[in-house]
Short mmCIF file of C-alpha atoms in Angstrom, two decimals:
data_model
loop_
_atom_site.label_atom_id
_atom_site.label_comp_id
_atom_site.label_asym_id
_atom_site.label_seq_id
_atom_site.Cartn_x
_atom_site.Cartn_y
_atom_site.Cartn_z
CA MET O 16 8.92 75.74 -14.50
CA HIS O 17 10.35 73.87 -11.22
CA LEU O 18 13.61 72.38 -11.17
CA SER O 19 13.09 68.68 -9.82
CA GLU O 20 15.21 67.39 -7.05
CA GLY O 21 18.46 65.34 -7.74
CA LEU O 22 19.42 67.61 -10.94
CA LEU O 23 21.89 70.10 -9.75
CA ARG O 24 25.35 70.25 -8.66
CA PRO O 25 25.70 71.70 -4.92
CA GLU O 26 27.19 74.57 -5.82
CA ILE O 27 24.30 75.88 -7.76
CA LEU O 28 21.69 74.45 -4.74
CA ILE O 29 23.78 76.43 -2.18
CA GLY O 30 24.29 79.50 -4.39
CA GLY O 31 20.41 79.83 -5.25
CA ALA O 32 19.37 79.04 -1.35
CA VAL O 33 21.83 81.75 -0.17
CA VAL O 34 20.35 84.41 -2.45
CA SER O 35 16.85 83.76 -2.16
CA ALA O 36 17.38 83.32 1.89
CA PHE O 37 18.43 86.88 1.32
CA PHE O 38 15.71 88.11 -0.28
CA THR O 39 13.46 86.27 1.60
CA LEU O 40 14.41 87.43 5.16
CA TYR O 41 14.61 90.95 3.86
CA ALA O 42 11.18 90.57 2.91
CA PHE O 43 10.22 89.08 6.19
CA LYS O 44 11.97 91.76 8.20
CA THR O 45 10.08 94.64 5.84
CA LEU O 46 6.82 92.60 6.40
CA LYS O 47 4.39 94.36 8.68
CA ASP O 48 1.26 92.34 10.38
CA GLU O 49 -1.48 94.16 8.27
CA ASP O 50 0.26 92.78 5.12
CA ILE O 51 0.21 89.16 6.10
CA PRO O 52 -3.50 88.28 4.82
CA LYS O 53 -2.76 89.91 1.29
CA THR O 54 0.66 87.60 1.22
CA ALA O 55 -1.02 84.76 2.25
CA VAL O 56 -4.15 84.77 -0.23
CA LEU O 57 -1.67 85.99 -3.13
CA SER O 58 0.41 82.81 -1.95
CA ALA O 59 -2.41 80.58 -2.12
CA LEU O 60 -3.13 82.06 -5.66
CA PHE O 61 0.31 81.33 -7.06
CA PHE O 62 -0.06 78.05 -5.32
CA LEU O 63 -3.06 77.45 -7.26
CA ALA O 64 -2.23 78.54 -10.57
CA SER O 65 -0.81 74.99 -11.41
CA PHE O 66 -4.35 74.06 -11.41
CA ILE O 67 -5.79 76.42 -14.16
CA HIS O 68 -4.81 74.82 -17.57
CA VAL O 69 -5.42 76.66 -20.78
CA PRO O 70 -5.74 74.89 -23.86
CA ILE O 71 -2.94 75.33 -26.85
CA GLY O 72 -3.74 73.22 -29.86
CA PRO O 73 -3.58 69.65 -28.77
CA THR O 74 -2.40 70.08 -25.54
CA SER O 75 -2.64 72.52 -22.53
CA VAL O 76 -0.33 74.70 -20.03
CA HIS O 77 -0.68 75.46 -16.85
CA LEU O 78 -0.67 79.24 -15.71
CA VAL O 79 2.02 80.57 -13.36
CA LEU O 80 0.63 84.08 -12.66
CA GLY O 81 3.83 85.17 -11.17
CA GLY O 82 3.87 88.87 -12.72
CA ILE O 83 0.55 89.70 -11.61
CA VAL O 84 1.69 88.54 -7.96
CA GLY O 85 4.83 90.26 -8.39
CA ALA O 86 2.50 93.32 -9.46
CA MET O 87 0.21 93.59 -6.10
CA LEU O 88 3.28 92.36 -3.84
CA GLY O 89 6.31 93.97 -5.12
CA LEU O 90 9.19 92.24 -2.85
CA ARG O 91 6.65 90.37 -0.73
CA ALA O 92 6.29 88.19 -3.62
CA PHE O 93 9.37 86.52 -2.56
CA ILE O 94 7.46 85.21 0.82
CA ALA O 95 4.36 84.40 -0.92
CA ILE O 96 6.34 82.38 -3.67
CA PHE O 97 8.55 80.74 -0.88
CA VAL O 98 5.38 79.31 0.74
CA ALA O 99 3.56 78.18 -2.53
CA LEU O 100 6.66 76.55 -3.71
CA LEU O 101 7.32 74.81 -0.33
CA LEU O 102 3.70 73.62 -0.24
CA GLN O 103 4.03 72.32 -3.80
CA GLY O 104 7.24 70.64 -3.47
CA VAL O 105 5.92 68.49 -0.40
CA LEU O 106 2.63 67.90 -1.17
CA PHE O 107 2.70 67.38 -5.14
CA GLY O 108 6.60 66.75 -5.89
CA PHE O 109 6.71 69.99 -7.96
CA GLY O 110 10.26 71.01 -7.23
CA GLY O 111 11.42 70.31 -3.62
CA LEU O 112 13.51 71.14 -0.51
CA THR O 113 16.60 71.31 -1.95
CA THR O 114 15.73 73.18 -5.13
CA LEU O 115 13.41 75.13 -2.90
CA GLY O 116 16.13 78.28 -3.25
CA ILE O 117 16.89 78.15 -6.56
CA ASN O 118 13.63 77.88 -8.36
CA LEU O 119 12.64 80.55 -5.33
CA PHE O 120 15.19 82.73 -7.44
CA ASN O 121 14.49 81.61 -10.80
CA LEU O 122 10.50 82.16 -10.30
CA ALA O 123 10.55 85.31 -7.72
CA THR O 124 13.16 87.83 -8.99
CA PRO O 125 11.53 88.14 -12.39
CA THR O 126 8.21 89.26 -10.57
CA LEU O 127 10.03 92.20 -9.31
CA ILE O 128 9.93 93.45 -12.63
CA GLY O 129 6.07 92.69 -12.87
CA TYR O 130 5.83 95.33 -9.84
CA TRP O 131 7.86 97.69 -11.56
CA LEU O 132 6.11 97.55 -14.69
CA PHE O 133 2.77 98.15 -12.93
CA MET O 134 3.76 100.79 -11.18
CA LEU O 135 4.80 102.72 -14.47
CA PRO O 136 2.18 105.82 -14.92
CA THR O 137 0.03 105.09 -18.01
CA HIS O 138 -2.36 107.60 -19.62
CA LYS O 139 -3.36 105.94 -22.87
CA ARG O 140 -5.58 102.69 -23.16
CA TRP O 141 -3.05 101.29 -25.53
CA GLN O 142 0.29 102.05 -23.18
CA LYS O 143 -1.89 100.42 -20.55
CA ASP O 144 -2.66 97.29 -22.64
CA ILE O 145 0.94 96.62 -23.71
CA LEU O 146 2.18 97.10 -19.79
CA TRP O 147 -0.76 94.34 -18.70
CA PHE O 148 0.61 92.33 -21.42
CA LEU O 149 4.40 92.65 -20.52
CA ILE O 150 3.29 91.99 -16.61
CA GLY O 151 2.83 88.52 -17.62
CA PHE O 152 5.14 87.98 -20.37
CA ILE O 153 8.46 89.18 -19.26
CA PRO O 154 8.64 87.50 -15.81
CA LEU O 155 7.95 84.22 -17.27
CA ALA O 156 10.11 84.94 -20.12
CA LEU O 157 12.57 85.76 -17.92
CA SER O 158 12.03 83.02 -15.42
CA ALA O 159 12.13 80.77 -18.47
CA PHE O 160 15.80 81.81 -19.16
CA LEU O 161 16.81 81.63 -15.66
CA LEU O 162 15.94 78.33 -15.58
CA SER O 163 17.56 77.38 -18.81
CA LEU O 164 20.37 79.25 -17.56
CA THR O 165 20.67 77.07 -14.63
CA LEU O 166 20.40 74.02 -16.03
CA ALA O 167 23.27 75.27 -18.80
CA LEU O 168 25.59 76.18 -15.39
CA ASN O 169 24.67 72.87 -14.15
CA GLY O 170 27.20 71.24 -16.90
CA ASP O 171 27.96 70.60 -20.48
CA ALA O 172 25.73 67.48 -20.18
CA PHE O 173 22.66 69.42 -19.26
CA MET O 174 23.20 72.06 -22.24
CA ASP O 175 20.38 70.31 -24.62
CA ALA O 176 17.83 70.20 -21.82
CA ALA O 177 18.58 73.78 -20.98
CA LYS O 178 17.77 74.41 -24.82
CA ILE O 179 14.59 72.26 -24.67
CA ALA O 180 13.17 73.79 -21.46
CA LEU O 181 13.90 77.53 -22.82
CA VAL O 182 11.67 76.52 -26.36
CA ALA O 183 9.44 74.61 -24.37
CA HIS O 184 8.20 77.75 -22.45
CA LEU O 185 7.91 79.87 -25.48
CA PRO O 186 4.20 79.50 -26.40
CA LEU O 187 3.59 79.73 -22.62
CA MET O 188 5.06 83.40 -22.18
CA PHE O 189 2.45 84.95 -24.73
CA ILE O 190 -0.58 82.85 -23.13
CA GLU O 191 0.57 84.25 -19.58
CA GLY O 192 0.87 87.78 -21.09
CA ALA O 193 -2.47 87.15 -22.84
CA MET O 194 -4.25 86.05 -19.99
CA THR O 195 -2.46 88.70 -17.40
CA LEU O 196 -3.94 91.48 -19.74
CA LEU O 197 -7.25 90.05 -19.84
CA ALA O 198 -7.35 89.35 -16.02
CA LEU O 199 -6.52 92.88 -15.49
CA ARG O 200 -8.96 94.35 -17.89
CA PHE O 201 -11.76 92.12 -16.19
CA ILE O 202 -10.31 93.62 -12.50
CA GLU O 203 -10.32 97.13 -13.78
CA LYS O 204 -13.82 96.92 -15.11
CA VAL O 205 -15.37 94.77 -12.14
CA ALA O 206 -13.27 96.37 -9.00
CA PRO O 207 -11.59 99.15 -10.30
CA THR O 208 -10.45 100.00 -6.52
CA LEU O 209 -8.16 97.15 -6.44
CA LEU O 210 -6.33 98.94 -9.53
CA TYR O 211 -6.57 102.42 -8.67
CA GLN O 212 -5.15 101.74 -5.02
CA LYS O 213 -1.93 101.18 -7.07
CA GLU O 214 -2.40 104.47 -8.93
CA GLN O 215 -2.86 106.31 -5.92
CA HIS O 216 0.41 104.85 -4.54
CA VAL O 217 2.18 106.16 -7.55
CA SER O 218 0.62 109.59 -7.15
CA ARG O 219 1.81 109.41 -3.22
CA MET O 220 5.29 108.52 -4.30
CA ALA O 221 5.45 111.26 -7.05
CA ALA O 222 4.14 113.89 -4.43
CA MET H 28 -9.31 70.22 6.79
CA ASP H 29 -6.95 68.27 8.82
CA GLN H 30 -5.94 65.33 6.78
CA THR H 31 -3.55 64.09 9.34
CA GLN H 32 -5.99 62.09 10.84
CA THR H 33 -6.20 59.93 7.60
CA SER H 34 -2.53 59.47 7.71
CA PRO H 35 -1.67 58.51 11.35
CA HIS H 36 1.64 56.99 10.52
CA ILE H 37 4.05 59.91 10.25
CA THR H 38 3.21 63.06 11.80
CA PRO H 39 3.78 66.15 9.82
CA THR H 40 6.60 67.58 11.75
CA THR H 41 8.54 64.60 11.63
CA ALA H 42 7.55 64.36 7.85
CA LEU H 43 9.11 67.91 7.10
CA LEU H 44 12.28 67.00 8.99
CA LEU H 45 13.17 63.85 7.22
CA ALA H 46 11.90 65.41 4.00
CA LEU H 47 14.89 67.83 4.69
CA LEU H 48 17.46 65.46 6.09
CA TYR H 49 16.90 62.74 3.15
CA SER H 50 16.71 65.11 0.23
CA SER H 51 19.30 67.26 0.90
CA SER H 52 21.64 64.25 1.79
CA VAL H 53 20.91 62.45 -1.39
CA ALA H 54 20.59 65.17 -3.57
CA LEU H 55 24.57 66.16 -2.65
CA GLN H 56 25.38 62.46 -3.47
CA GLU H 57 27.64 61.48 -6.13
CA HIS H 58 27.11 57.74 -5.25
CA LEU H 59 24.15 55.76 -4.53
CA TYR H 60 24.30 53.02 -1.85
CA THR H 61 21.67 50.15 -1.58
CA PRO H 62 20.61 51.06 2.10
CA MET H 63 19.45 54.43 0.38
CA LEU H 64 16.53 52.42 -0.36
CA LEU H 65 15.30 51.24 3.30
CA PRO H 66 13.40 54.38 3.96
CA LEU H 67 11.52 54.11 0.91
CA LEU H 68 10.83 50.37 1.41
CA LEU H 69 9.50 51.10 5.22
CA LEU H 70 7.42 54.20 3.63
CA GLY H 71 5.96 51.40 0.70
CA TRP H 72 5.03 49.45 3.35
CA PHE H 73 3.19 52.11 5.53
CA GLN H 74 1.65 53.55 2.47
CA LYS H 75 0.63 50.12 0.60
CA GLU H 76 -2.69 51.27 -0.31
CA SER H 77 -1.79 54.48 -2.03
CA LEU H 78 1.12 53.17 -4.00
CA LEU H 79 -0.65 53.13 -7.06
CA SER H 80 -1.46 56.91 -7.03
CA ILE H 81 2.13 57.45 -5.74
CA PHE H 82 3.47 55.73 -9.01
CA LYS H 83 1.25 57.65 -11.21
CA ARG H 84 1.84 60.97 -9.82
CA LEU H 85 6.01 59.84 -10.05
CA PHE H 86 5.26 59.21 -13.68
CA PHE H 87 4.04 62.32 -14.45
CA LEU H 88 7.04 64.27 -12.51
CA ASN H 89 9.59 62.41 -14.38
CA THR H 90 8.73 64.96 -17.78
CA LEU H 91 11.93 67.35 -16.76
CA ILE H 92 13.96 64.53 -15.40
CA ALA H 93 13.14 62.45 -18.89
CA ILE H 94 14.39 65.24 -20.88
CA VAL H 95 17.32 65.66 -18.99
CA VAL H 96 18.29 61.80 -18.97
CA LEU H 97 17.55 61.70 -22.71
CA SER H 98 19.66 64.66 -23.50
CA MET H 99 22.54 62.72 -21.38
CA LEU H 100 21.96 59.58 -23.06
CA TRP H 101 22.23 61.13 -26.17
CA GLN H 102 25.63 62.18 -25.24
CA LYS H 103 26.89 58.97 -24.17
CA ASN H 104 27.07 59.98 -20.61
CA TYR H 105 25.34 57.09 -19.26
CA ASP H 106 26.56 57.11 -15.74
CA LEU H 107 25.50 60.60 -14.86
CA ALA H 108 21.85 60.00 -16.62
CA LEU H 109 21.45 56.84 -14.12
CA LEU H 110 22.78 58.74 -11.34
CA VAL H 111 20.62 61.83 -11.80
CA PHE H 112 17.48 59.52 -12.48
CA LEU H 113 18.14 57.54 -9.59
CA ARG H 114 18.81 60.44 -7.34
CA SER H 115 15.65 62.35 -8.32
CA ASN H 116 13.31 59.56 -7.75
CA PHE H 117 14.65 58.69 -4.76
CA ILE H 118 13.88 61.71 -3.11
CA LEU H 119 10.44 62.06 -5.39
CA MET H 120 9.52 59.05 -4.17
CA PHE H 121 10.42 59.71 -0.36
CA ILE H 122 8.94 62.74 -0.38
CA LEU H 123 5.57 61.78 -2.38
CA MET H 124 5.38 58.80 0.00
CA LEU H 125 6.08 60.60 2.98
CA PHE H 126 3.32 63.50 2.53
CA GLN H 127 0.57 61.14 1.24
CA GLY H 128 -2.68 61.97 2.61
CA LYS H 129 -1.45 65.13 4.12
CA ASP H 130 -2.38 68.89 3.18
CA GLU H 131 -1.41 72.23 3.35
CA PHE H 132 -2.84 72.62 7.31
CA ALA H 133 -0.48 69.67 8.14
CA ILE H 134 2.42 71.74 7.08
CA ALA H 135 1.25 74.85 8.67
CA ILE H 136 0.59 72.86 12.01
CA ALA H 137 4.34 71.44 11.19
CA MET H 138 5.92 75.18 10.84
CA HIS H 139 4.09 75.60 13.99
CA ARG H 140 5.33 72.85 15.81
CA LEU H 141 8.98 73.69 14.74
CA ARG H 142 8.77 76.79 16.09
CA LEU H 143 9.51 78.88 13.32
CA PRO H 144 9.08 82.72 13.41
CA HIS H 145 5.53 83.60 13.95
CA LYS H 146 5.05 85.81 11.02
CA LEU H 147 5.99 82.83 8.79
CA THR H 148 3.59 80.09 10.57
CA SER H 149 0.90 83.07 10.17
CA ILE H 150 1.43 83.18 6.77
CA PHE H 151 1.18 79.35 6.30
CA PHE H 152 -1.99 79.15 8.12
CA PHE H 153 -3.51 81.90 6.10
CA THR H 154 -2.49 80.69 3.28
CA ALA H 155 -3.81 77.11 3.94
CA LYS H 156 -7.10 78.59 4.64
CA SER H 157 -7.05 80.48 1.43
CA ILE H 158 -6.28 77.37 -0.58
CA PHE H 159 -9.10 75.47 1.02
CA LEU H 160 -11.35 78.26 0.11
CA ILE H 161 -10.19 79.36 -3.65
CA LYS H 162 -9.87 75.68 -4.27
CA ARG H 163 -13.97 75.46 -3.42
CA GLU H 164 -14.41 78.49 -5.92
CA PHE H 165 -12.35 76.79 -8.70
CA SER H 166 -14.47 73.48 -8.56
CA LEU H 167 -17.72 76.08 -8.40
CA PHE H 168 -16.36 77.94 -11.57
CA LYS H 169 -15.82 74.24 -13.36
CA ASN H 170 -19.17 73.14 -12.32
CA THR H 171 -20.52 76.27 -13.58
CA LEU H 172 -19.00 76.21 -16.99
CA HIS H 173 -19.69 72.52 -17.39
CA VAL H 174 -23.26 72.91 -16.88
CA ARG H 175 -23.51 75.63 -19.39
CA GLY H 176 -21.94 73.48 -21.98
CA PHE H 177 -18.47 75.08 -22.28
CA THR H 178 -15.66 73.39 -23.79
CA PRO H 179 -12.07 74.90 -23.56
CA LYS H 180 -10.87 75.20 -27.03
CA THR H 181 -7.70 76.91 -28.52
CA ASN H 182 -9.50 80.33 -29.69
CA ILE H 183 -10.21 83.82 -28.03
CA LEU H 184 -13.56 82.78 -25.68
CA THR H 185 -12.10 80.37 -24.24
CA TYR H 186 -9.06 82.46 -23.06
CA LYS H 187 -11.23 85.61 -22.33
CA THR H 188 -13.61 83.11 -19.98
CA MET H 189 -10.21 81.79 -18.30
CA ALA H 190 -8.77 85.22 -17.45
CA GLY H 191 -12.50 86.15 -16.25
CA PHE H 192 -12.16 83.06 -14.05
CA VAL H 193 -8.78 84.61 -13.07
CA GLY H 194 -9.75 88.08 -12.46
CA ILE H 195 -12.35 86.78 -10.23
CA LEU H 196 -10.20 84.56 -8.26
CA PHE H 197 -7.78 88.10 -7.81
CA ILE H 198 -10.78 90.04 -6.93
CA LYS H 199 -12.34 87.64 -4.22
CA ALA H 200 -8.73 86.88 -2.84
CA LEU H 201 -7.76 90.76 -2.32
CA GLU H 202 -11.41 91.31 -0.93
CA ARG H 203 -10.81 88.17 1.53
CA SER H 204 -7.27 89.67 2.38
CA VAL H 205 -9.16 92.82 3.92
CA LEU H 206 -11.72 91.07 5.61
CA LEU H 207 -9.08 88.55 6.87
CA GLN H 208 -6.98 91.82 8.16
CA LYS H 209 -9.84 93.04 9.85
CA ALA H 210 -10.73 89.68 11.61
CA MET H 211 -7.14 89.59 12.51
CA GLN H 212 -7.50 93.05 14.32
CA LEU H 213 -11.02 92.10 15.89
CA ARG H 214 -9.67 88.97 17.67
CA GLY H 215 -6.51 90.63 18.91
CA TYR H 216 -3.79 89.11 16.85
CA CYS H 217 -0.56 89.72 18.15
CA GLY H 218 1.58 88.15 15.42
CA GLU H 219 0.73 84.48 16.71
CA VAL H 220 -1.69 81.94 15.47
CA TYR H 221 -2.43 79.00 18.16
CA THR H 222 -2.99 75.48 17.62
CA LEU H 223 -4.18 72.31 19.44
CA GLU H 224 -0.99 70.19 20.17
CA GLU H 225 -2.65 67.17 20.62
CA HIS H 226 -2.93 66.55 16.72
CA GLN H 227 0.89 66.59 17.01
CA ALA H 228 1.80 63.25 19.40
CA PHE H 229 4.74 61.56 17.85
CA THR H 230 4.20 58.11 16.89
CA LYS H 231 6.06 55.03 16.74
CA GLN H 232 6.45 54.83 13.00
CA ASP H 233 7.86 58.75 13.39
CA THR H 234 10.82 57.15 15.17
CA LEU H 235 11.25 54.14 13.20
CA LEU H 236 11.28 56.02 10.25
CA ALA H 237 13.51 58.54 11.54
CA LEU H 238 16.16 55.54 12.81
CA ILE H 239 15.95 53.66 9.11
CA THR H 240 16.25 57.07 7.20
CA ILE H 241 19.39 58.19 9.46
CA LEU H 242 20.87 54.50 9.60
CA SER H 243 20.31 54.57 5.85
CA LEU H 244 22.13 57.59 5.17
CA LEU H 245 25.16 56.86 7.48
CA TRP H 246 25.35 52.95 5.97
CA ARG H 247 27.80 53.46 3.10
CA GLN H 248 28.01 49.48 1.61
CA GLY H 249 26.03 48.09 -1.58
CA ALA H 250 27.09 50.98 -4.04
CA LEU H 251 24.06 51.37 -6.82
CA ILE H 252 26.30 53.97 -8.61
#
């Protein structure tokens, strides 16, 4: 999911950094002190998601959890993912400092769709299940698409790698969707107030 | 929690600044020069006891790079393949050796020392603390599954178990965020987190590495590619 250091052209690195900086600075400007703890703990969860390996056939994939983090944070997900990516970049070498901007754009922008999906009112069980699956599926699918697009825009020499990267993410999209659905169902069962807070927010906004 | 003491050579603040300088300079190069290896050699000497684990990690980080490089070799684009491979690995090695033995708290302290906005440094501190706590829960959960004889497989039981774990992590994280917010209010949080400055004294190795890194980026002789 992370683009490594040294792969991309300066135009893409700078472009990604500028767009991500705009969103992140705007998110910081609107961040209130009371939102800092929630942003920080969800940043920690995003950081640690790469340690949660889910078996798939003879191999395993790690979760991303961008959709669910986006669902809980909205635009503040940019800050949470920025912090997590910076820590992953310097401590583990996943991504890096020069690719931080483009990686942040590729991973954080699709999470806004997770937030939008989470905020949609649902009345029936099946509607909720489909939406919760999509909260995991769509942001990851979009992130994979953006990653491949970034590689494709980097030059003809990167086209094959772009195709391989997109295909390699296909099983992960379904795993992420299923895990998000099951995790949200678990939260609904064990701590429903955490999800109802959002529903109350929807009602308030509608009123 | 503060692993800066286990890696006394380079302070996190210097590490962060030099990582930014070296990676942004090398990533934008169309040609690489032999002097760019100098900081890697110096760091290798500083981290000689951890070199094996660093190279192991570097090997796994080369997955995407390998896909890209192999696809370029397939297209007979040898020069670009070599440039991308060397550029990526130079930067990765520099960062891995620079931050070897450092943790999230070291980065948070570095952010604070760099006098970045208080909101940002506060989030780094709270994220570091949350990572520390969630990691502990993570290993507890793994141990519990191990004791119960759970073996992960490609089946619905495994996915439900893993999803339950993710759910627990989210519930605990969100509950912790509420507690943290209350703790912040009780302690009179006014937008800033304070640290002990003595952790951050610059070392001779900081100066040496900074000089070598700057020199290596300015000295354009002995082209590698």
